[in-house]
Every structure is written in structure tokens, then in C-alpha cells.
Short mmCIF file of C-alpha atoms and ligand atoms in Angstrom, two decimals:
data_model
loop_
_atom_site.label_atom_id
_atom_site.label_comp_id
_atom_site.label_asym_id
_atom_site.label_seq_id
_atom_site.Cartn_x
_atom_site.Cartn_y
_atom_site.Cartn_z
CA UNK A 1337 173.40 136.38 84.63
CA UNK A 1338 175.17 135.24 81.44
CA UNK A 1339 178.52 137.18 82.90
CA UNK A 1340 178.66 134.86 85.78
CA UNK A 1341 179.37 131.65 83.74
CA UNK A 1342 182.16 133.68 81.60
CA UNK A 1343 185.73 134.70 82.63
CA UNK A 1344 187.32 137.58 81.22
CA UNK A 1345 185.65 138.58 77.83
CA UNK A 1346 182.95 140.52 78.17
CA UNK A 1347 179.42 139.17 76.44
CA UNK A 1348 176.98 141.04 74.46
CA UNK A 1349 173.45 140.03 75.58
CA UNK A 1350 171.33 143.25 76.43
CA UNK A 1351 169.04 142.46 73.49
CA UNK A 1352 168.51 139.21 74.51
CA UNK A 1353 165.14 139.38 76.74
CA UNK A 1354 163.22 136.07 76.16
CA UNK A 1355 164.24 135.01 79.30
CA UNK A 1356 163.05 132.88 81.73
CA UNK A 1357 163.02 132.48 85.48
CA UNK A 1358 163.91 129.32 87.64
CA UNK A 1359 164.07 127.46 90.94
CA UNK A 1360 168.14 127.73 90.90
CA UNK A 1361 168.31 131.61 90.58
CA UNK A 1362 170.28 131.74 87.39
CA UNK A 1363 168.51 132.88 84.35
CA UNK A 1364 168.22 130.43 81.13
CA UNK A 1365 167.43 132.80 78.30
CA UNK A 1366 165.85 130.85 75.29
CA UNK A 1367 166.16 132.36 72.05
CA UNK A 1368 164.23 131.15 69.02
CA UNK A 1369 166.46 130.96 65.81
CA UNK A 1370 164.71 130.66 62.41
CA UNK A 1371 165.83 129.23 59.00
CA UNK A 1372 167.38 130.18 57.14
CA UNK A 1373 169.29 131.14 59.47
CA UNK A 1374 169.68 135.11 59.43
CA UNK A 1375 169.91 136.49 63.17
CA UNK A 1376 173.44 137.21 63.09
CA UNK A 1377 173.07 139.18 66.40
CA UNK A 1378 171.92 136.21 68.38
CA UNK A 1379 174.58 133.83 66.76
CA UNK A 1380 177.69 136.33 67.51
CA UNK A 1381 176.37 137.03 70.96
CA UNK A 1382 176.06 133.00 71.41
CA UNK A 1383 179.45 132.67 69.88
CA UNK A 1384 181.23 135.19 72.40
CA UNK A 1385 179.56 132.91 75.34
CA UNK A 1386 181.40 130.01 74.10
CA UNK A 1387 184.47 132.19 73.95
CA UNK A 1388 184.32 133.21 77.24
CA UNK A 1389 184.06 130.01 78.72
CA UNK A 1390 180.41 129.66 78.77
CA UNK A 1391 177.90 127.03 78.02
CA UNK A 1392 175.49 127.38 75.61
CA UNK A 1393 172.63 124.63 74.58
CA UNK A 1394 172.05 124.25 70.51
CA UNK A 1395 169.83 122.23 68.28
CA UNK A 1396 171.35 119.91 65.82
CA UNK A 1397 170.07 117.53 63.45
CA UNK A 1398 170.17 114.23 66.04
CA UNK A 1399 169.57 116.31 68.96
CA UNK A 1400 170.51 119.08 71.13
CA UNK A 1401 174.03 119.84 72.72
CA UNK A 1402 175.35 121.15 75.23
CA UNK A 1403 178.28 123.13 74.08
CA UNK A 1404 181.36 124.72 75.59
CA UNK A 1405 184.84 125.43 73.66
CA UNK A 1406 185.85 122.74 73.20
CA UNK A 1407 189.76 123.56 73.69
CA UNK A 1408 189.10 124.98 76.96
CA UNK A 1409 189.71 122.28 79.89
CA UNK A 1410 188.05 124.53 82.11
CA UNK A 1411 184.61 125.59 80.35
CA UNK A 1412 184.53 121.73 79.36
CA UNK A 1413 184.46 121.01 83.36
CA UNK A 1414 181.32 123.74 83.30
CA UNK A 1415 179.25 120.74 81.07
CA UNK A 1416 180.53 117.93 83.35
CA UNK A 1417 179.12 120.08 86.13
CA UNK A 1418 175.93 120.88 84.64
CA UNK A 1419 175.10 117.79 83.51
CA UNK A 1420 176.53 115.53 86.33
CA UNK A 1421 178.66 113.38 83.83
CA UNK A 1422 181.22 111.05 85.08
CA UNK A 1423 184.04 112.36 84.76
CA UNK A 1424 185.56 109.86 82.52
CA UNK A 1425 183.03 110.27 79.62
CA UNK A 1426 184.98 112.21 77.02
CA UNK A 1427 183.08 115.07 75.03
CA UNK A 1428 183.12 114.82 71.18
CA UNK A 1429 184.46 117.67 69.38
CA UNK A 1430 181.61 119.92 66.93
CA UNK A 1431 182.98 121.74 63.93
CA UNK A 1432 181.91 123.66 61.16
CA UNK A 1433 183.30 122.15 58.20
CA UNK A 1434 186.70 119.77 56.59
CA UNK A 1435 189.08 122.47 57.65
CA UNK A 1436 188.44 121.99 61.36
CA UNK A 1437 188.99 118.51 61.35
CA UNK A 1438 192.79 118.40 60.14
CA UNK A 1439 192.91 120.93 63.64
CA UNK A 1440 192.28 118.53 66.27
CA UNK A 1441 192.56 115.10 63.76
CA UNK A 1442 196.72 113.91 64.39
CA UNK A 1443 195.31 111.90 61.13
CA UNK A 1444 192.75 111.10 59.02
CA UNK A 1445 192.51 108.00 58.15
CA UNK A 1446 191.87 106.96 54.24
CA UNK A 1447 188.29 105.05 55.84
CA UNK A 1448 187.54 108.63 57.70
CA UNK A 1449 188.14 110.57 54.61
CA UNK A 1450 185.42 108.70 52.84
CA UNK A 1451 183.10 108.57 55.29
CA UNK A 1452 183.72 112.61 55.72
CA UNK A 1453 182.80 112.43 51.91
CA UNK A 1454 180.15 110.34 51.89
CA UNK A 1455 178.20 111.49 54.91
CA UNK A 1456 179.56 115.36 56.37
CA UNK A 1457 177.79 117.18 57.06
CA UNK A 1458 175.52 114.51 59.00
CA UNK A 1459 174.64 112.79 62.24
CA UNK A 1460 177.61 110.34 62.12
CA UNK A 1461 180.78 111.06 64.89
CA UNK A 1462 184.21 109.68 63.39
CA UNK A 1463 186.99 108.67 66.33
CA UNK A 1464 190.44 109.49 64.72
CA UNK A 1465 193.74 110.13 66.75
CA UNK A 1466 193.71 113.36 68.70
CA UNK A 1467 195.73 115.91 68.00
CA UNK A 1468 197.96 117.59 71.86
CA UNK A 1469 195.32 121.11 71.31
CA UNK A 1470 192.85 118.71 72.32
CA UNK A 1471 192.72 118.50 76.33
CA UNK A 1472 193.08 115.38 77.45
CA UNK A 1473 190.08 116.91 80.57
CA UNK A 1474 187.92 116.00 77.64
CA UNK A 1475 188.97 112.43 76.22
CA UNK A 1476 188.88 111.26 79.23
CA UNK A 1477 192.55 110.92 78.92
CA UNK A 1478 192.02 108.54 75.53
CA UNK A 1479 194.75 109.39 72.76
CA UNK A 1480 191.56 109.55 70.08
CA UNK A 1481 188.79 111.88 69.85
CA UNK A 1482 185.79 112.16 68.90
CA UNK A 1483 184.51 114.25 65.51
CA UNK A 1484 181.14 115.35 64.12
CA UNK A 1485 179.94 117.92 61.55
CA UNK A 1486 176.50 118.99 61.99
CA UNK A 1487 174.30 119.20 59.38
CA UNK A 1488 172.14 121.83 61.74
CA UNK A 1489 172.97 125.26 60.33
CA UNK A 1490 172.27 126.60 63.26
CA UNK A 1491 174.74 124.61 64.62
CA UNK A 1492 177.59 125.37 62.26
CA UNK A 1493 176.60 128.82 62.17
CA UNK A 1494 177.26 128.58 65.49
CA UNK A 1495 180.66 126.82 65.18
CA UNK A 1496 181.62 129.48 62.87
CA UNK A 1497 180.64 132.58 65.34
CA UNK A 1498 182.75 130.63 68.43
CA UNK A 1499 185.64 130.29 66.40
CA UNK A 1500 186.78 126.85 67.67
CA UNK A 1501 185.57 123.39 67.88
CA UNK A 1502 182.59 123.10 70.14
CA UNK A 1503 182.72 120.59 72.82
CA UNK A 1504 178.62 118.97 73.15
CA UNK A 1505 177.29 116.08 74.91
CA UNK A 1506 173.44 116.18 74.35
CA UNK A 1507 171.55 118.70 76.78
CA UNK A 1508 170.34 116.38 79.42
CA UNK A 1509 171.09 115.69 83.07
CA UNK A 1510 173.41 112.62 82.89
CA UNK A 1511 170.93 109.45 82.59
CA UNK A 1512 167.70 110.57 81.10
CA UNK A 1513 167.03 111.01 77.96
CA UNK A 1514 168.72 113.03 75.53
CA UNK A 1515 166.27 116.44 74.78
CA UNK A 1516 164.41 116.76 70.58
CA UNK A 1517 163.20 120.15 72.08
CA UNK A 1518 164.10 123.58 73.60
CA UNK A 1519 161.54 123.39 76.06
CA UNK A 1520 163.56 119.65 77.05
CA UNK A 1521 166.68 121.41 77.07
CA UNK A 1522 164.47 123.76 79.82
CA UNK A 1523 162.84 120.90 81.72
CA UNK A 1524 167.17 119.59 82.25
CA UNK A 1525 169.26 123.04 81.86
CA UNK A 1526 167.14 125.34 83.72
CA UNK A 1527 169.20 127.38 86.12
CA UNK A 1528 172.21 125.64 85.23
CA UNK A 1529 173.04 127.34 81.56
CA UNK A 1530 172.66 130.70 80.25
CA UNK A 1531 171.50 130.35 77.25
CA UNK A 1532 169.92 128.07 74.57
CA UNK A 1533 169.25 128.63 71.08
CA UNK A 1534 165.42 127.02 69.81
CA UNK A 1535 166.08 125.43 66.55
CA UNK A 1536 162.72 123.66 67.05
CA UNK A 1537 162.00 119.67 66.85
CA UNK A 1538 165.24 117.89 66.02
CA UNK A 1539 164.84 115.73 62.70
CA UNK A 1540 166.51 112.61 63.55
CA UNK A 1541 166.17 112.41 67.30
CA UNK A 1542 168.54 110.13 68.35
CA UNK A 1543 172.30 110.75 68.66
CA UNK A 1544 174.82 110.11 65.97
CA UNK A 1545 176.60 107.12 65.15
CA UNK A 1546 180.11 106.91 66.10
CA UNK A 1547 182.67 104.84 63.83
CA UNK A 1548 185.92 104.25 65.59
CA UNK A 1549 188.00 104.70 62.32
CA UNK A 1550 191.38 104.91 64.33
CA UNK A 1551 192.02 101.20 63.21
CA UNK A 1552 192.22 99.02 60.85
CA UNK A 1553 188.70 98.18 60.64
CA UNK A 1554 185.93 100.58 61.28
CA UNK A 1555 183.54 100.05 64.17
CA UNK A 1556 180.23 101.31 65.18
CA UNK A 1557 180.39 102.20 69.22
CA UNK A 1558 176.66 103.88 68.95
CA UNK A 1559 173.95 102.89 66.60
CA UNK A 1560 172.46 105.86 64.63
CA UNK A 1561 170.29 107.43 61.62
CA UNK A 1562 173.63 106.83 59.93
CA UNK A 1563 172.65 103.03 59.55
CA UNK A 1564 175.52 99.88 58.98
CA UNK A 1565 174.20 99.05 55.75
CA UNK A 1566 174.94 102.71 54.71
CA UNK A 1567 178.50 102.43 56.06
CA UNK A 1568 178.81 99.00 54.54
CA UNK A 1569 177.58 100.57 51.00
CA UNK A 1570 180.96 102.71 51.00
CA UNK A 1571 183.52 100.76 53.31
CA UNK A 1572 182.63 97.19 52.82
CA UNK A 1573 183.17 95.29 56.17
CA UNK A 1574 181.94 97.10 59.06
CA UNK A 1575 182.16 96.00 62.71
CA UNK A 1576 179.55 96.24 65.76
CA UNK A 1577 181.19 96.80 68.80
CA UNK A 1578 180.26 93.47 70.73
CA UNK A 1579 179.06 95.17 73.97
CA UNK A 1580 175.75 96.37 71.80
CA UNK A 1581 174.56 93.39 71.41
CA UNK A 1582 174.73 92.60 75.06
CA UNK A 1583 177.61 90.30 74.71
CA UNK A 1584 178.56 91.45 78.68
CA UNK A 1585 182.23 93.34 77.01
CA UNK A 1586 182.68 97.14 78.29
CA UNK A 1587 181.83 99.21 75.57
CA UNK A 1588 184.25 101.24 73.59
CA UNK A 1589 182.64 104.46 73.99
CA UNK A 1590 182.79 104.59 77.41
CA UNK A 1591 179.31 106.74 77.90
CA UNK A 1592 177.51 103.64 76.77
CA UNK A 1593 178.09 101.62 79.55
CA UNK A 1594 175.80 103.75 82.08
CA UNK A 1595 172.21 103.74 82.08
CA UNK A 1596 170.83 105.85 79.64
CA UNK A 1597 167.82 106.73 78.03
CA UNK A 1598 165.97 106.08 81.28
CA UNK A 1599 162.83 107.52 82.23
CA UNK A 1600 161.49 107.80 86.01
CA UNK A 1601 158.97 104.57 86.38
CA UNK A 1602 161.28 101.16 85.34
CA UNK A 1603 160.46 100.25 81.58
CA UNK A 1604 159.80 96.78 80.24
CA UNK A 1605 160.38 96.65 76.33
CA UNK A 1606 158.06 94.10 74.18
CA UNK A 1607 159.95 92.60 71.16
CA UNK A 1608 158.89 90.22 68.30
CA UNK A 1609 156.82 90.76 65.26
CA UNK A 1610 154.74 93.57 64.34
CA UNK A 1611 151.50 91.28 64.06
CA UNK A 1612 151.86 90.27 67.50
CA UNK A 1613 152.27 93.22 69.37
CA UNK A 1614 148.64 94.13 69.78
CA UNK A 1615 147.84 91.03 71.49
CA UNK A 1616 151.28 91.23 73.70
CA UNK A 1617 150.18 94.63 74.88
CA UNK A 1618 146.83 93.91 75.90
CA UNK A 1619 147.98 90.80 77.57
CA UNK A 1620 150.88 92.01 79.58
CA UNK A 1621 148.72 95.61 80.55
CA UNK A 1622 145.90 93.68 81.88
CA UNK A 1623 148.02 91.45 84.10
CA UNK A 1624 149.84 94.17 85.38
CA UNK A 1625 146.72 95.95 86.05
CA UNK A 1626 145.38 93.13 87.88
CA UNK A 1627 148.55 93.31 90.54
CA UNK A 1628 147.43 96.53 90.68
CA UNK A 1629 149.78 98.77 88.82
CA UNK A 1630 149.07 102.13 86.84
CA UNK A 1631 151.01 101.30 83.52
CA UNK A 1632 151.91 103.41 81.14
CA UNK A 1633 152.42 102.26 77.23
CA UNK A 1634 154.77 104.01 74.14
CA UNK A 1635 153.65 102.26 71.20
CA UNK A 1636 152.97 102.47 67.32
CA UNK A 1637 150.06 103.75 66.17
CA UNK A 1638 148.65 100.52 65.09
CA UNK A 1639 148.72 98.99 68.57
CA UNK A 1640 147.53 102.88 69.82
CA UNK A 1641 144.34 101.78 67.74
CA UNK A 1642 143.92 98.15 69.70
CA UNK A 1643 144.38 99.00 73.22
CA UNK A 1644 142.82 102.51 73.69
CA UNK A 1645 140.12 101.14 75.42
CA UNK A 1646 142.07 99.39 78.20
CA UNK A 1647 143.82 102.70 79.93
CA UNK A 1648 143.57 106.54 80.04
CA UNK A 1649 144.79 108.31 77.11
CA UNK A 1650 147.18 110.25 79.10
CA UNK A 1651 149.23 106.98 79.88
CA UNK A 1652 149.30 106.30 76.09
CA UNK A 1653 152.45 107.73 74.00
CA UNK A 1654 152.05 106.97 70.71
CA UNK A 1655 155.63 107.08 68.75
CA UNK A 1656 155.08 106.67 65.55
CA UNK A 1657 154.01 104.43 62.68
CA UNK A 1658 155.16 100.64 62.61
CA UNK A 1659 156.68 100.78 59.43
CA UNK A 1660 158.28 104.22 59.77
CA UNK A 1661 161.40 104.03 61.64
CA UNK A 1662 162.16 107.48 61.18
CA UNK A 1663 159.15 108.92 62.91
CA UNK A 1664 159.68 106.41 65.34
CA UNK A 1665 163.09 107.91 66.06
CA UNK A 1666 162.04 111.42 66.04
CA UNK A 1667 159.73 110.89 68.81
CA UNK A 1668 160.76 108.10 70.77
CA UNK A 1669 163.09 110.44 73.61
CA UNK A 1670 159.64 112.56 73.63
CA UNK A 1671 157.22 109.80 74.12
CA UNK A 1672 159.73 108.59 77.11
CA UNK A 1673 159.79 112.19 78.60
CA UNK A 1674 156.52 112.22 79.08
CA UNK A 1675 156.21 110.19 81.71
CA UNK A 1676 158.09 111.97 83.90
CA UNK A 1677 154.68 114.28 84.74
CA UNK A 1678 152.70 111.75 84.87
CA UNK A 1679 151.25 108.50 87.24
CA UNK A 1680 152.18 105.75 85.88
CA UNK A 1681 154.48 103.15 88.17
CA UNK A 1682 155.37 101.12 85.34
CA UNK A 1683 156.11 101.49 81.27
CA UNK A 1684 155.65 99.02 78.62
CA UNK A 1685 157.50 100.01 75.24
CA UNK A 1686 157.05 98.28 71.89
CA UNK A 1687 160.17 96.90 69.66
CA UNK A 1688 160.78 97.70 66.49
CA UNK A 1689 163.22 95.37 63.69
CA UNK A 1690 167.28 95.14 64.32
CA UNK A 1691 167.49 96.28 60.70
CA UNK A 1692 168.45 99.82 59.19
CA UNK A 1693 167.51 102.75 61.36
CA UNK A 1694 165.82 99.97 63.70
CA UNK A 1695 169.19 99.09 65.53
CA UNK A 1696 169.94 102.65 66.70
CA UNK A 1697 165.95 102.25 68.09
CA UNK A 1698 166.30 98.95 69.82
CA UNK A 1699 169.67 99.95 70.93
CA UNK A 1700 168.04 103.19 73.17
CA UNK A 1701 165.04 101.19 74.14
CA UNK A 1702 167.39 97.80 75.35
CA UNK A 1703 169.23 100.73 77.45
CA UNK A 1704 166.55 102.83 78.84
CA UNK A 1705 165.16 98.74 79.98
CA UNK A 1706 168.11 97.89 81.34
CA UNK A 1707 167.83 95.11 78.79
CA UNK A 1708 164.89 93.57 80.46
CA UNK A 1709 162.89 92.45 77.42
CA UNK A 1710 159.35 90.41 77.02
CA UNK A 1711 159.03 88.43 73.95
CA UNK A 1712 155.94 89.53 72.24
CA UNK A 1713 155.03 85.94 71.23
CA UNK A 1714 155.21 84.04 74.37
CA UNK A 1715 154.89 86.50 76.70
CA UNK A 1716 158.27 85.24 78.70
CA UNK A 1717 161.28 87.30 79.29
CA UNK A 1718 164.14 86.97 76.86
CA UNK A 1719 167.26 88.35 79.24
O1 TXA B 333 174.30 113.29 68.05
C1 TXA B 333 175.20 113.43 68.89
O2 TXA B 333 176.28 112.82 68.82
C2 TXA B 333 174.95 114.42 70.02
C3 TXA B 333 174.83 115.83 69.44
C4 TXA B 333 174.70 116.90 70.49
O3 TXA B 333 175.91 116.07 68.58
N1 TXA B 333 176.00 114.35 71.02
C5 TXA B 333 176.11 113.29 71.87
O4 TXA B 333 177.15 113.40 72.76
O5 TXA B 333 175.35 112.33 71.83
P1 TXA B 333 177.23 112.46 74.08
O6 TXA B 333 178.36 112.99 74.88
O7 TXA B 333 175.91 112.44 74.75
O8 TXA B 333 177.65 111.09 73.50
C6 TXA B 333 178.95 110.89 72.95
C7 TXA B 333 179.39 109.49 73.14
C8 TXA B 333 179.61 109.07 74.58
O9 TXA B 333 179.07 107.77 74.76
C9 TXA B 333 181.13 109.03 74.73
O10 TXA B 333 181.55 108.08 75.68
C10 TXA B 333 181.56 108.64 73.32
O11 TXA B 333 180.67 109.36 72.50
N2 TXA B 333 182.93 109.11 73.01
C11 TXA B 333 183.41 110.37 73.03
N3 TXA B 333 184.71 110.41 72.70
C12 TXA B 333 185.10 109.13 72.47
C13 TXA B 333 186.33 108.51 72.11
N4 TXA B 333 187.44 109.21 71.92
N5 TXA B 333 186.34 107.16 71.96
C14 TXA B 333 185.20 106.42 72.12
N6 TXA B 333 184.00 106.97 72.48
C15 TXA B 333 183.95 108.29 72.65
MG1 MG B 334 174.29 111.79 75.80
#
């Protein structure tokens, strides 16, 4: 029941009834949302959830959240628990539009306030100074904060029914891979949430990039659709927190340092040139095959094409084009989930370029390896 994650306020949900059942007993209603977005009695019904000290999960444009209010220390340790996030992982802070910021912001900074101009609504998180309304349960007692202005309707339609800031990690179990889908959401959250809201495929599908702009220069912490040459464009000189590039530092956003991305069987990543990769995959497949593994593949279409013939199409995830990053994003989390139903004892991904959207790609696929990387060319591991 919906009631038994809320305290006090009472929820309207009666006309709610696409609900599922689950192993865990609770009941994980899923209700599909359309846009424009017009079902006001959904929304206000998902708003008074979040009120009440519920959780409820939400498409946005990177993917979907997990959200709780966010200035409630006590619904915000309901998404810790559902999730099974460390504890010291702070939550960044959803809201609807520029007067929420200056709520939870102590200040904005003159490099925020151009980067709320340039790309709010968007999948970019800013890291500002945090203002005492803020519980410190959720900054994992860090004086900043994170910030980020969907450009999901649904999601700031949402916003706007709770109220208040919403509090959302993305909608998996701590680990795996962030869900593109309501029915991922599901495969994580059922049993565990009340409710989540179907938005359909998320259009970026990987997370936002966060700029620490609480100094003097601004940072990237996480590598997303909101690309460093796009910062650059509008704030010049633009940092990379060392620890992406596997320089052994801790990283500044403290959720990066744990494995992430990971899917069940252990995945090997393939980098080098796009003319090689063909070649690299059918080498490194047939060895493994001959020590006897079942391997599974997530490549571009292009190599797709020149190694059908060596396993089952099943252990084939095809991710996108080669020279189409954004597709490649979009279905990269998807291609990973989907191994978890399936044989294979080993995974072999393909790299794409460092460059534009193709850092916040390497950057997931160098995590969800554990940074254990082939080079496409010589067939020897590079770290
Ligand atoms: O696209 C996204 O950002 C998605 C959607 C749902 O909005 N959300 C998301 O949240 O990816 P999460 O919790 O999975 O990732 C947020 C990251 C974590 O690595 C966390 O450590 C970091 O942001 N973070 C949060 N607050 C921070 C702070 N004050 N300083 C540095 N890093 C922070
Ligand atoms: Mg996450």
C-alpha cells in the first residue's frame, strides 16, 4: 500500500489501478504519463506521495530518479534504504525552475548563473554552497549541494505538484546500472516503492554532468550529454576532475568512487579506432571461446554486421551507430541490462572517442570494467 510508505498526510490513489504485484509484498503501481503532459490527477496524487514522505520513481531527460522531498531527512533515508546507497553519497536536489534554486543555493555563483542561462532546463547538475534548509542527512554532511533542473516535463510538473525540491538519485539498486525505462525502474524498485510514473525511453540516457561551480574554477565531477567543449564555449577554462581519468585521486563526487554501471558477468571494454574494432572483436571472442567461455558482446552496429556469425544473436547487444554518440548513449545502460537474463559468463564492450558526448560514454564503460581495458590494435591490456 502507498499509505504505508507515508506518515501523516493522507494520499489520494484510489484511481490509480495499473498496479502490479511482486515477490516483496508491497505493491509498485506504474502509471503511464503522456505528453504533453495533461493528467493532472496522476501528477497531484504523485505530488502528495512526495509530501508525505514517500518515494516516488520519475522519468527525466538523462534518466530516471528516484525521488523523495528533498527537505525531509527522513523520507531521504527511505531512498538510501531502497536503493542500498552508502550512506555517505549525498542526493542532488530536483527543482522546477530559477526560483527554487536561490531556496537551497547560500549563493550563486556569477559561473552558475551562466551556466543556469545557458543550459536550464537540461541534464547538467551545478554544486553551489548549500543553504541550512538543506539536511545535511543528504550532503553527506558536505557544506555544498547539488542542483539540477530537468528538462523532463514530467519531471517539473512533478516538482511543481510536490511543492519542494525533489531529492533523486537514479532508480537503481546501488551498483548496476542506472534504469532508461519504467519497466527498469520495475526490474530494481519492485516491492520497494509505491509508485512510478512511465515517461517512456529517456532521451539522453546517461546521468547529468555535474560542474562543481562552488570555486574559483569550474569542474566537471561526472561526464555528461552536457559535453566540456559546450561548457568551455561559455566559461572558457574548464577543469576535469583528475580521478576520471584514472589518475588513482578520490573523486569529488563521492558516488563515483564505487563501482557503477556494472552488470552481472565481469566486462572487458575494447578501445582504439573504429576501423579496428571488427577485427579486435572477432579475435578476442574466438579466444575466449576457445577457453571455453559463453561471451557476450555490446557493440556498434558496424561490428554487429562482422561478427554475427561467430555467436547467438541473443548474446549480441547492439548499441548504436559508430558515429552516433547519442544513440550510443541512449542505449548503452539497456544493452548492459540485458545481460542480466541471459548466459553469458563474460562481456566484451566496444569504445567509443574521448571527445564530445564520447567522454561521458567511455567514462560509464571504464567504470562498469573496472577500468580493465583491451587495446583494439594489439590486442594487450592497457591498465
Ligand atoms: O541525471 C542525473 O543526474 C540523475 C537524474 C535522476 O537526475 N541523477 C543522478 O543522481 O544521477 P545520482 O545520485 O545517481 O548521482 C549523483 C552524483 C553522485 O555521484 C553524488 O556523489 C554526486 O552526484 N553528488 C551529489 N551531491 C554532491 C556534492 N554536494 N558534491 C559533489 N558531488 C555530489
Ligand atoms: Mg546513480
Amino acid at each position: 500500500m502507498i499509505g504505508s510508505w507515508c506518515s501523516g498526510q493522507k494520499v489520494r490513489y484510489s484511481f490509480i489501478n495499473l498496479s502490479r504485484k511482486n515477490d516483496a509484498g508491497m505493491e509498485t503501481k506504474i502509471i503511464k504519463i503522456d505528453k504533453p503532459v495533461n493528467q493532472a490527477p496522476a501528477l497531484l496524487a504523485a505530488g502528495d506521495i512526495i509530501r508525505a514522505g514517500g518515494l516516488v520513481a520519475f522519468p527525466t531527460e538523462t534518466v530516471y530518479g528516484l525521488g523523495a522531498n528533498g527537505l525531509d531527512a527522513a523520507a531521504c533515508a527511505a531512498i538510501y534504504a531502497a536503493k542500498g546507497r552508502p550512506s555517505d553519497n549525498p542526493l542532488i536536489l530536483h527543482v522546477a525552475d530559477r526560483a527554487m534554486v536561490d531556496t537551497i543555493a547560500a549563493a550563486v555563483t556569477p559561473m552558475a548563473e551562466k551556466l543556469l542561462a545557458a543550459f536550464c532546463p537540461g541534464p547538467i547538475t551545478l554544486i553551489l554552497p548549500k543553504k541550512p534548509v538543506v539536511p545535511e542527512r543528504i550532503t553527506g554532511g558536505l557544506g555544498t549541494v547539488g542542483i539540477r533542473m530537468p528538462e523532463d516535463d514530467i519531471a517539473r510538473a512533478l516538482i511543481r505538484a510536490a511543492g519542494v525540491p525533489i531529492a533523486a538519485p537514479s532508480a537503481n539498486i546501488s551498483g548496476r546500472p542506472s534504469p532508461t525505462t519504467a519497466a527498469l525502474v520495475y526490474r530494481d524498485m519492485a516491492g520497494r516503492i509505491p509508485l512510478i510514473l512511465d515517461g517512456g525511453p529517456c532521451t539522453f540516457g546517461v546521468e547529468s554532468t555535474i560542474v562543481d561551480c562552488s570555486g574559483a574554477t569550474a569542474v566537471i565531477l561526472r561526464p555528461g550529454a552536457v559535453t566540456r567543449e559546450m561548457l568551455e564555449e561559455v566559461l572558457g577554462r574548464v577543469e576535469l576532475d583528475p580521478a576520471l581519468v584514472g589518475e588513482g585521486t578520490t573523486p569529488r563526487a563521492p558516488g563515483m568512487k564505487y563501482t557503477h554501471y556494472a552488470p552481472k558477468a565481469p566486462l572487458t571494454l575494447l578501445a582504439g579506432a573504429p576501423s579496428m574494432m571488427a577485427s579486435a572483436f572477432r579475435r578476442e571472442i574466438t579466444k575466449r571461446q576457445l577457453l571455453g567461455h559463453v561471451v557476450g558482446v555490446i557493440v556498434s552496429e558496424e561490428v554487429a554486421a562482422a561478427i554475427a556469425d561467430l555467436l547467438p544473436a541473443e548474446l549480441l547487444a547492439v548499441y548504436g551507430r559508430q558515429a552516433d554518440l547519442p544513440s550510443i548513449a541512449a542505449h548503452l545502460y539497456e544493452a548492459l541490462r540485458s545481460f542480466d537474463l541471459k548466459p553469458a559468463d563474460c562481456l566484451l564492450a566496444e569504445g567509443t572517442t574521448e571527445a564530445g558526448l564520447g567522454l561521458a560514454i567511455m567514462n560509464r564503460l571504464h567504470k562498469a570494467s573496472g577500468f580493465r581495458t583491451l587495446s583494439a590494435k594489439t590486442g594487450a591490456f592497457v591498465k
